[in-house]
């Protein structure tokens, strides 16, 4: 087909090349007629306008913030001035109270000094009067007999009171110190008759010893121990003596232990 078109007279390559060149020239001229410099200038102007607008907005915000800060500072200054005036008045009142208290203390000290000086000067007067009376009485002691009688009476009353207290103390019953014991008595083996052992132990009697309840407590391997309680008077019965008396029953008793000890 290309060979056919090449033989046609309608196709002229130079004409079409020329037309294409003219077209691109026109296109280039049209783009240059738009003047890129003018476009750049307009863009710069727009940017300046936007910067100006933003600066105006920031200026307004900064002005509002500065106004708010100034108002807060003024309010705080007013508050500080008010507190300062109150503190000044309080310090003045405290100063006045201190001065008043100092005056009162000085006045009290002055009165106390005057009283002590007056008492010191007034004390020798009775001595002088007594010496004068003694001179007038020519050495006669009119009050000696009365003082002696009073001392004898006081001594008699004191002796009577002491005797009454001693008598009352003798009538009061003396407290008897007692102790409560729980004794664990172990037999030799499981063939030991614990009932007979208890009977032998209860035969131990003396003044100040009182036997109490008893029970059998399992130990191990079928062996039981006798736990028996008693009350003893500390002044009459010794615990060591009691354990020795129990251990004398060698046929039944292996050992004696004190399981509990309480003062009554």
mmCIF file of C-alpha atoms in Angstrom:
data_model
loop_
_atom_site.group_PDB
_atom_site.id
_atom_site.type_symbol
_atom_site.label_atom_id
_atom_site.label_comp_id
_atom_site.label_asym_id
_atom_site.label_seq_id
_atom_site.Cartn_x
_atom_site.Cartn_y
_atom_site.Cartn_z
ATOM 1 C CA UNK A 1 0.000 0.000 0.000
ATOM 2 C CA UNK A 2 2.895 2.327 0.759
ATOM 3 C CA UNK A 3 4.220 1.680 -2.740
ATOM 4 C CA UNK A 4 0.861 2.636 -4.144
ATOM 5 C CA UNK A 5 0.757 5.880 -2.164
ATOM 6 C CA UNK A 6 4.266 6.748 -3.298
ATOM 7 C CA UNK A 7 3.141 6.644 -6.889
ATOM 8 C CA UNK A 8 0.205 8.958 -6.212
ATOM 9 C CA UNK A 9 0.755 12.661 -6.958
ATOM 10 C CA UNK A 10 -1.406 13.728 -3.998
ATOM 11 C CA UNK A 11 1.312 12.676 -1.485
ATOM 12 C CA UNK A 12 4.031 15.294 -1.290
ATOM 13 C CA UNK A 13 6.429 14.645 1.558
ATOM 14 C CA UNK A 14 7.984 18.079 1.513
ATOM 15 C CA UNK A 15 4.601 19.758 1.746
ATOM 16 C CA UNK A 16 3.636 17.687 4.766
ATOM 17 C CA UNK A 17 7.005 18.240 6.443
ATOM 18 C CA UNK A 18 6.695 21.962 5.894
ATOM 19 C CA UNK A 19 3.159 21.919 7.319
ATOM 20 C CA UNK A 20 4.369 19.999 10.363
ATOM 21 C CA UNK A 21 7.215 22.470 10.907
ATOM 22 C CA UNK A 22 4.811 25.389 10.668
ATOM 23 C CA UNK A 23 2.481 23.724 13.148
ATOM 24 C CA UNK A 24 5.186 23.255 15.766
ATOM 25 C CA UNK A 25 6.406 26.831 15.237
ATOM 26 C CA UNK A 26 2.916 28.112 15.820
ATOM 27 C CA UNK A 27 2.652 25.986 18.921
ATOM 28 C CA UNK A 28 5.929 27.321 20.219
ATOM 29 C CA UNK A 29 4.902 30.892 19.502
ATOM 30 C CA UNK A 30 1.576 30.396 21.269
ATOM 31 C CA UNK A 31 3.278 29.053 24.421
ATOM 32 C CA UNK A 32 5.816 31.904 24.392
ATOM 33 C CA UNK A 33 3.050 34.482 24.024
ATOM 34 C CA UNK A 34 1.717 33.333 27.425
ATOM 35 C CA UNK A 35 4.885 34.992 29.027
ATOM 36 C CA UNK A 36 5.996 32.704 31.887
ATOM 37 C CA UNK A 37 7.431 35.732 33.698
ATOM 38 C CA UNK A 38 3.966 37.186 34.183
ATOM 39 C CA UNK A 39 2.711 33.869 35.594
ATOM 40 C CA UNK A 40 5.601 33.764 38.109
ATOM 41 C CA UNK A 41 4.938 37.335 39.167
ATOM 42 C CA UNK A 42 1.260 36.592 39.748
ATOM 43 C CA UNK A 43 2.162 33.536 41.825
ATOM 44 C CA UNK A 44 4.588 35.596 43.926
ATOM 45 C CA UNK A 45 1.895 38.218 44.466
ATOM 46 C CA UNK A 46 -0.539 35.571 45.600
ATOM 47 C CA UNK A 47 2.060 34.137 48.009
ATOM 48 C CA UNK A 48 2.722 37.616 49.423
ATOM 49 C CA UNK A 49 -0.991 38.159 49.919
ATOM 50 C CA UNK A 50 -1.350 34.895 51.764
ATOM 51 C CA UNK A 51 1.687 35.668 53.979
ATOM 52 C CA UNK A 52 0.234 39.097 54.753
ATOM 53 C CA UNK A 53 -3.104 37.597 55.708
ATOM 54 C CA UNK A 54 -1.457 34.971 57.963
ATOM 55 C CA UNK A 55 0.705 37.637 59.635
ATOM 56 C CA UNK A 56 -2.354 39.758 60.328
ATOM 57 C CA UNK A 57 -4.084 36.768 61.904
ATOM 58 C CA UNK A 58 -1.017 35.963 64.046
ATOM 59 C CA UNK A 59 -0.793 39.584 65.096
ATOM 60 C CA UNK A 60 -4.391 39.515 66.223
ATOM 61 C CA UNK A 61 -3.820 36.309 68.188
ATOM 62 C CA UNK A 62 -0.675 37.687 69.821
ATOM 63 C CA UNK A 63 -2.486 40.885 70.729
ATOM 64 C CA UNK A 64 -5.313 38.909 72.349
ATOM 65 C CA UNK A 65 -2.815 36.704 74.238
ATOM 66 C CA UNK A 66 -0.831 39.691 75.455
ATOM 67 C CA UNK A 67 -4.043 41.357 76.647
ATOM 68 C CA UNK A 68 -5.035 38.229 78.551
ATOM 69 C CA UNK A 69 -1.568 37.933 80.125
ATOM 70 C CA UNK A 70 -1.625 41.567 81.163
ATOM 71 C CA UNK A 71 -5.048 41.149 82.781
ATOM 72 C CA UNK A 72 -3.843 38.095 84.729
ATOM 73 C CA UNK A 73 -0.725 39.942 85.902
ATOM 74 C CA UNK A 74 -2.814 42.876 87.043
ATOM 75 C CA UNK A 75 -5.201 40.626 88.977
ATOM 76 C CA UNK A 76 -2.288 38.854 90.663
ATOM 77 C CA UNK A 77 -0.672 42.148 91.580
ATOM 78 C CA UNK A 78 -3.923 43.333 93.111
ATOM 79 C CA UNK A 79 -4.211 40.108 95.099
ATOM 80 C CA UNK A 80 -0.615 40.429 96.335
ATOM 81 C CA UNK A 81 -1.191 44.014 97.397
ATOM 82 C CA UNK A 82 -4.286 42.957 99.334
ATOM 83 C CA UNK A 83 -2.417 40.151 101.090
ATOM 84 C CA UNK A 84 0.488 42.481 101.845
ATOM 85 C CA UNK A 85 -1.826 44.997 103.487
ATOM 86 C CA UNK A 86 -3.424 42.248 105.592
ATOM 87 C CA UNK A 87 -0.015 40.994 106.693
ATOM 88 C CA UNK A 88 1.053 44.487 107.632
ATOM 89 C CA UNK A 89 -2.048 44.944 109.798
ATOM 90 C CA UNK A 90 -1.484 41.539 111.430
ATOM 91 C CA UNK A 91 2.160 42.336 112.204
ATOM 92 C CA UNK A 92 1.142 45.680 113.677
ATOM 93 C CA UNK A 93 -1.436 44.028 115.940
ATOM 94 C CA UNK A 94 1.093 41.394 117.067
ATOM 95 C CA UNK A 95 3.638 44.093 117.791
ATOM 96 C CA UNK A 96 1.089 45.907 119.918
ATOM 97 C CA UNK A 97 0.291 42.726 121.849
ATOM 98 C CA UNK A 98 3.998 42.098 122.486
ATOM 99 C CA UNK A 99 4.495 45.611 123.809
ATOM 100 C CA UNK A 100 1.414 45.296 126.022
ATOM 101 C CA UNK A 101 2.605 41.939 127.432
ATOM 102 C CA UNK A 102 6.062 43.387 128.140
ATOM 103 C CA UNK A 103 4.490 46.271 130.057
ATOM 104 C CA UNK A 104 2.380 43.873 132.111
ATOM 105 C CA UNK A 105 5.380 41.666 132.895
ATOM 106 C CA UNK A 106 7.382 44.659 134.065
ATOM 107 C CA UNK A 107 4.492 45.792 136.257
ATOM 108 C CA UNK A 108 4.158 42.315 137.805
ATOM 109 C CA UNK A 109 7.895 42.136 138.442
ATOM 110 C CA UNK A 110 7.778 45.538 140.130
ATOM 111 C CA UNK A 111 4.867 44.492 142.382
ATOM 112 C CA UNK A 112 6.589 41.210 143.306
ATOM 113 C CA UNK A 113 9.801 43.040 144.157
ATOM 114 C CA UNK A 114 7.871 45.499 146.315
ATOM 115 C CA UNK A 115 6.063 42.662 148.137
ATOM 116 C CA UNK A 116 9.288 40.746 148.802
ATOM 117 C CA UNK A 117 11.002 43.892 150.061
ATOM 118 C CA UNK A 118 8.050 44.684 152.329
ATOM 119 C CA UNK A 119 7.993 41.141 153.721
ATOM 120 C CA UNK A 120 11.741 41.260 154.380
ATOM 121 C CA UNK A 121 11.459 44.520 156.250
ATOM 122 C CA UNK A 122 8.368 43.417 158.219
ATOM 123 C CA UNK A 123 9.804 40.094 159.473
ATOM 124 C CA UNK A 124 12.219 41.456 162.134
ATOM 125 C CA UNK A 125 9.369 43.286 163.916
ATOM 126 C CA UNK A 126 7.879 40.195 165.642
ATOM 127 C CA UNK A 127 11.328 39.178 166.788
ATOM 128 C CA UNK A 128 11.777 42.567 168.357
ATOM 129 C CA UNK A 129 8.370 42.313 170.023
ATOM 130 C CA UNK A 130 9.154 38.827 171.332
ATOM 131 C CA UNK A 131 12.501 39.972 172.669
ATOM 132 C CA UNK A 132 10.748 42.898 174.349
ATOM 133 C CA UNK A 133 8.165 40.564 175.904
ATOM 134 C CA UNK A 134 10.853 38.185 177.073
ATOM 135 C CA UNK A 135 12.662 41.086 178.701
ATOM 136 C CA UNK A 136 9.465 42.202 180.353
ATOM 137 C CA UNK A 137 8.720 38.688 181.621
ATOM 138 C CA UNK A 138 12.181 38.468 183.217
ATOM 139 C CA UNK A 139 12.991 35.113 181.670
ATOM 140 C CA UNK A 140 9.693 33.401 182.600
ATOM 141 C CA UNK A 141 8.508 30.922 179.887
ATOM 142 C CA UNK A 142 4.734 31.000 180.099
ATOM 143 C CA UNK A 143 4.168 28.586 177.154
ATOM 144 C CA UNK A 144 6.622 25.848 178.023
ATOM 145 C CA UNK A 145 4.118 23.768 180.012
ATOM 146 C CA UNK A 146 1.487 23.954 177.264
ATOM 147 C CA UNK A 147 3.911 22.819 174.568
ATOM 148 C CA UNK A 148 5.076 19.892 176.711
ATOM 149 C CA UNK A 149 1.509 18.831 177.399
ATOM 150 C CA UNK A 150 0.661 19.043 173.701
ATOM 151 C CA UNK A 151 3.681 16.915 172.742
ATOM 152 C CA UNK A 152 2.777 14.289 175.363
ATOM 153 C CA UNK A 153 -0.806 14.215 174.120
ATOM 154 C CA UNK A 154 0.331 13.818 170.498
ATOM 155 C CA UNK A 155 2.681 10.996 171.491
ATOM 156 C CA UNK A 156 -0.105 9.218 173.404
ATOM 157 C CA UNK A 157 -2.491 9.509 170.433
ATOM 158 C CA UNK A 158 0.186 8.202 168.085
ATOM 159 C CA UNK A 159 0.872 5.205 170.339
ATOM 160 C CA UNK A 160 -2.840 4.411 170.543
ATOM 161 C CA UNK A 161 -3.198 4.539 166.768
ATOM 162 C CA UNK A 162 -0.179 2.316 166.228
ATOM 163 C CA UNK A 163 -1.511 -0.226 168.721
ATOM 164 C CA UNK A 164 -4.929 -0.233 167.038
ATOM 165 C CA UNK A 165 -3.330 -0.745 163.629
ATOM 166 C CA UNK A 166 -1.197 -3.632 164.902
ATOM 167 C CA UNK A 167 -4.237 -5.273 166.486
ATOM 168 C CA UNK A 168 -6.235 -4.907 163.288
ATOM 169 C CA UNK A 169 -3.386 -6.361 161.245
ATOM 170 C CA UNK A 170 -3.194 -9.385 163.568
ATOM 171 C CA UNK A 171 -6.899 -10.112 163.078
ATOM 172 C CA UNK A 172 -6.601 -9.956 159.275
ATOM 173 C CA UNK A 173 -6.010 -13.456 157.877
ATOM 174 C CA UNK A 174 -2.728 -13.918 156.070
ATOM 175 C CA UNK A 175 -2.806 -14.934 152.426
ATOM 176 C CA UNK A 176 -1.703 -18.519 151.827
ATOM 177 C CA UNK A 177 0.383 -19.012 148.686
ATOM 178 C CA UNK A 178 -0.679 -22.135 146.793
ATOM 179 C CA UNK A 179 0.317 -23.803 143.539
ATOM 180 C CA UNK A 180 -1.657 -26.017 141.182
ATOM 181 C CA UNK A 181 0.289 -28.893 139.581
ATOM 182 C CA UNK A 182 -0.377 -31.462 136.882
ATOM 183 C CA UNK A 183 2.043 -34.403 137.138
ATOM 184 C CA UNK A 184 2.716 -36.902 134.350
ATOM 185 C CA UNK A 185 3.767 -40.230 135.896
ATOM 186 C CA UNK A 186 5.116 -42.815 133.446
ATOM 187 C CA UNK A 187 5.127 -46.571 134.223
ATOM 188 C CA UNK A 188 7.812 -49.068 133.221
ATOM 189 C CA UNK A 189 5.761 -50.945 130.615
ATOM 190 C CA UNK A 190 2.240 -51.760 129.473
ATOM 191 C CA UNK A 191 1.916 -54.521 132.084
ATOM 192 C CA UNK A 192 2.091 -52.069 135.010
ATOM 193 C CA UNK A 193 -1.170 -51.789 136.923
ATOM 194 C CA UNK A 194 -1.935 -48.098 136.665
ATOM 195 C CA UNK A 195 -4.858 -48.286 139.099
ATOM 196 C CA UNK A 196 -2.658 -49.717 141.824
ATOM 197 C CA UNK A 197 0.014 -47.165 140.975
ATOM 198 C CA UNK A 198 -2.489 -44.322 141.417
ATOM 199 C CA UNK A 199 -3.660 -45.777 144.711
ATOM 200 C CA UNK A 200 -0.090 -45.898 145.996
ATOM 201 C CA UNK A 201 0.540 -42.304 144.906
ATOM 202 C CA UNK A 202 -2.617 -41.051 146.605
ATOM 203 C CA UNK A 203 -1.384 -42.596 149.862
ATOM 204 C CA UNK A 204 1.218 -39.817 149.961
ATOM 205 C CA UNK A 205 -0.430 -37.342 152.360
ATOM 206 C CA UNK A 206 0.846 -34.386 154.310
ATOM 207 C CA UNK A 207 -0.374 -31.042 155.590
ATOM 208 C CA UNK A 208 -0.830 -28.661 152.635
ATOM 209 C CA UNK A 209 -1.225 -31.387 149.944
ATOM 210 C CA UNK A 210 -4.547 -32.033 148.201
ATOM 211 C CA UNK A 211 -4.871 -34.562 145.362
ATOM 212 C CA UNK A 212 -7.230 -33.853 142.483
ATOM 213 C CA UNK A 213 -8.561 -35.550 139.369
ATOM 214 C CA UNK A 214 -6.577 -37.993 137.260
ATOM 215 C CA UNK A 215 -6.736 -39.593 133.827
ATOM 216 C CA UNK A 216 -4.817 -42.057 131.686
ATOM 217 C CA UNK A 217 -3.110 -40.609 128.606
ATOM 218 C CA UNK A 218 -1.793 -42.875 125.783
ATOM 219 C CA UNK A 219 1.942 -42.566 125.123
ATOM 220 C CA UNK A 220 3.023 -45.171 122.531
ATOM 221 C CA UNK A 221 2.977 -48.911 121.814
ATOM 222 C CA UNK A 222 -0.036 -49.450 124.099
ATOM 223 C CA UNK A 223 1.655 -47.772 127.060
ATOM 224 C CA UNK A 224 -0.312 -45.163 129.005
ATOM 225 C CA UNK A 225 0.796 -42.606 131.572
ATOM 226 C CA UNK A 226 -1.029 -41.325 134.633
ATOM 227 C CA UNK A 227 -1.842 -37.573 134.570
ATOM 228 C CA UNK A 228 -2.860 -36.467 138.056
ATOM 229 C CA UNK A 229 -3.489 -32.979 139.465
ATOM 230 C CA UNK A 230 -2.849 -31.657 142.945
ATOM 231 C CA UNK A 231 -2.762 -28.430 144.956
ATOM 232 C CA UNK A 232 0.077 -27.681 147.389
ATOM 233 C CA UNK A 233 0.736 -24.907 149.876
ATOM 234 C CA UNK A 234 4.097 -23.376 149.007
ATOM 235 C CA UNK A 235 5.158 -22.856 152.634
ATOM 236 C CA UNK A 236 4.356 -26.438 153.685
ATOM 237 C CA UNK A 237 4.999 -28.710 150.695
ATOM 238 C CA UNK A 238 8.038 -28.720 148.419
ATOM 239 C CA UNK A 239 7.589 -29.874 144.842
ATOM 240 C CA UNK A 240 10.965 -31.603 144.885
ATOM 241 C CA UNK A 241 9.918 -33.534 148.002
ATOM 242 C CA UNK A 242 6.660 -34.573 146.339
ATOM 243 C CA UNK A 243 8.365 -35.881 143.180
ATOM 244 C CA UNK A 244 10.907 -37.772 145.281
ATOM 245 C CA UNK A 245 8.119 -39.395 147.301
ATOM 246 C CA UNK A 246 6.371 -40.499 144.102
ATOM 247 C CA UNK A 247 9.596 -41.889 142.589
ATOM 248 C CA UNK A 248 10.129 -44.029 145.712
ATOM 249 C CA UNK A 249 7.508 -46.403 144.278
ATOM 250 C CA UNK A 250 10.091 -47.964 141.989
ATOM 251 C CA UNK A 251 7.962 -50.976 141.156
ATOM 252 C CA UNK A 252 5.421 -48.776 139.362
ATOM 253 C CA UNK A 253 7.009 -45.421 138.538
ATOM 254 C CA UNK A 254 9.633 -44.879 135.884
ATOM 255 C CA UNK A 255 9.689 -41.037 135.888
ATOM 256 C CA UNK A 256 7.715 -37.987 137.040
ATOM 257 C CA UNK A 257 7.327 -34.850 134.925
ATOM 258 C CA UNK A 258 5.584 -31.553 135.761
ATOM 259 C CA UNK A 259 3.149 -30.974 132.875
ATOM 260 C CA UNK A 260 1.613 -27.759 134.269
ATOM 261 C CA UNK A 261 2.437 -25.355 137.107
ATOM 262 C CA UNK A 262 0.244 -22.395 138.111
ATOM 263 C CA UNK A 263 0.251 -20.083 141.113
ATOM 264 C CA UNK A 264 -3.088 -19.667 142.903
#
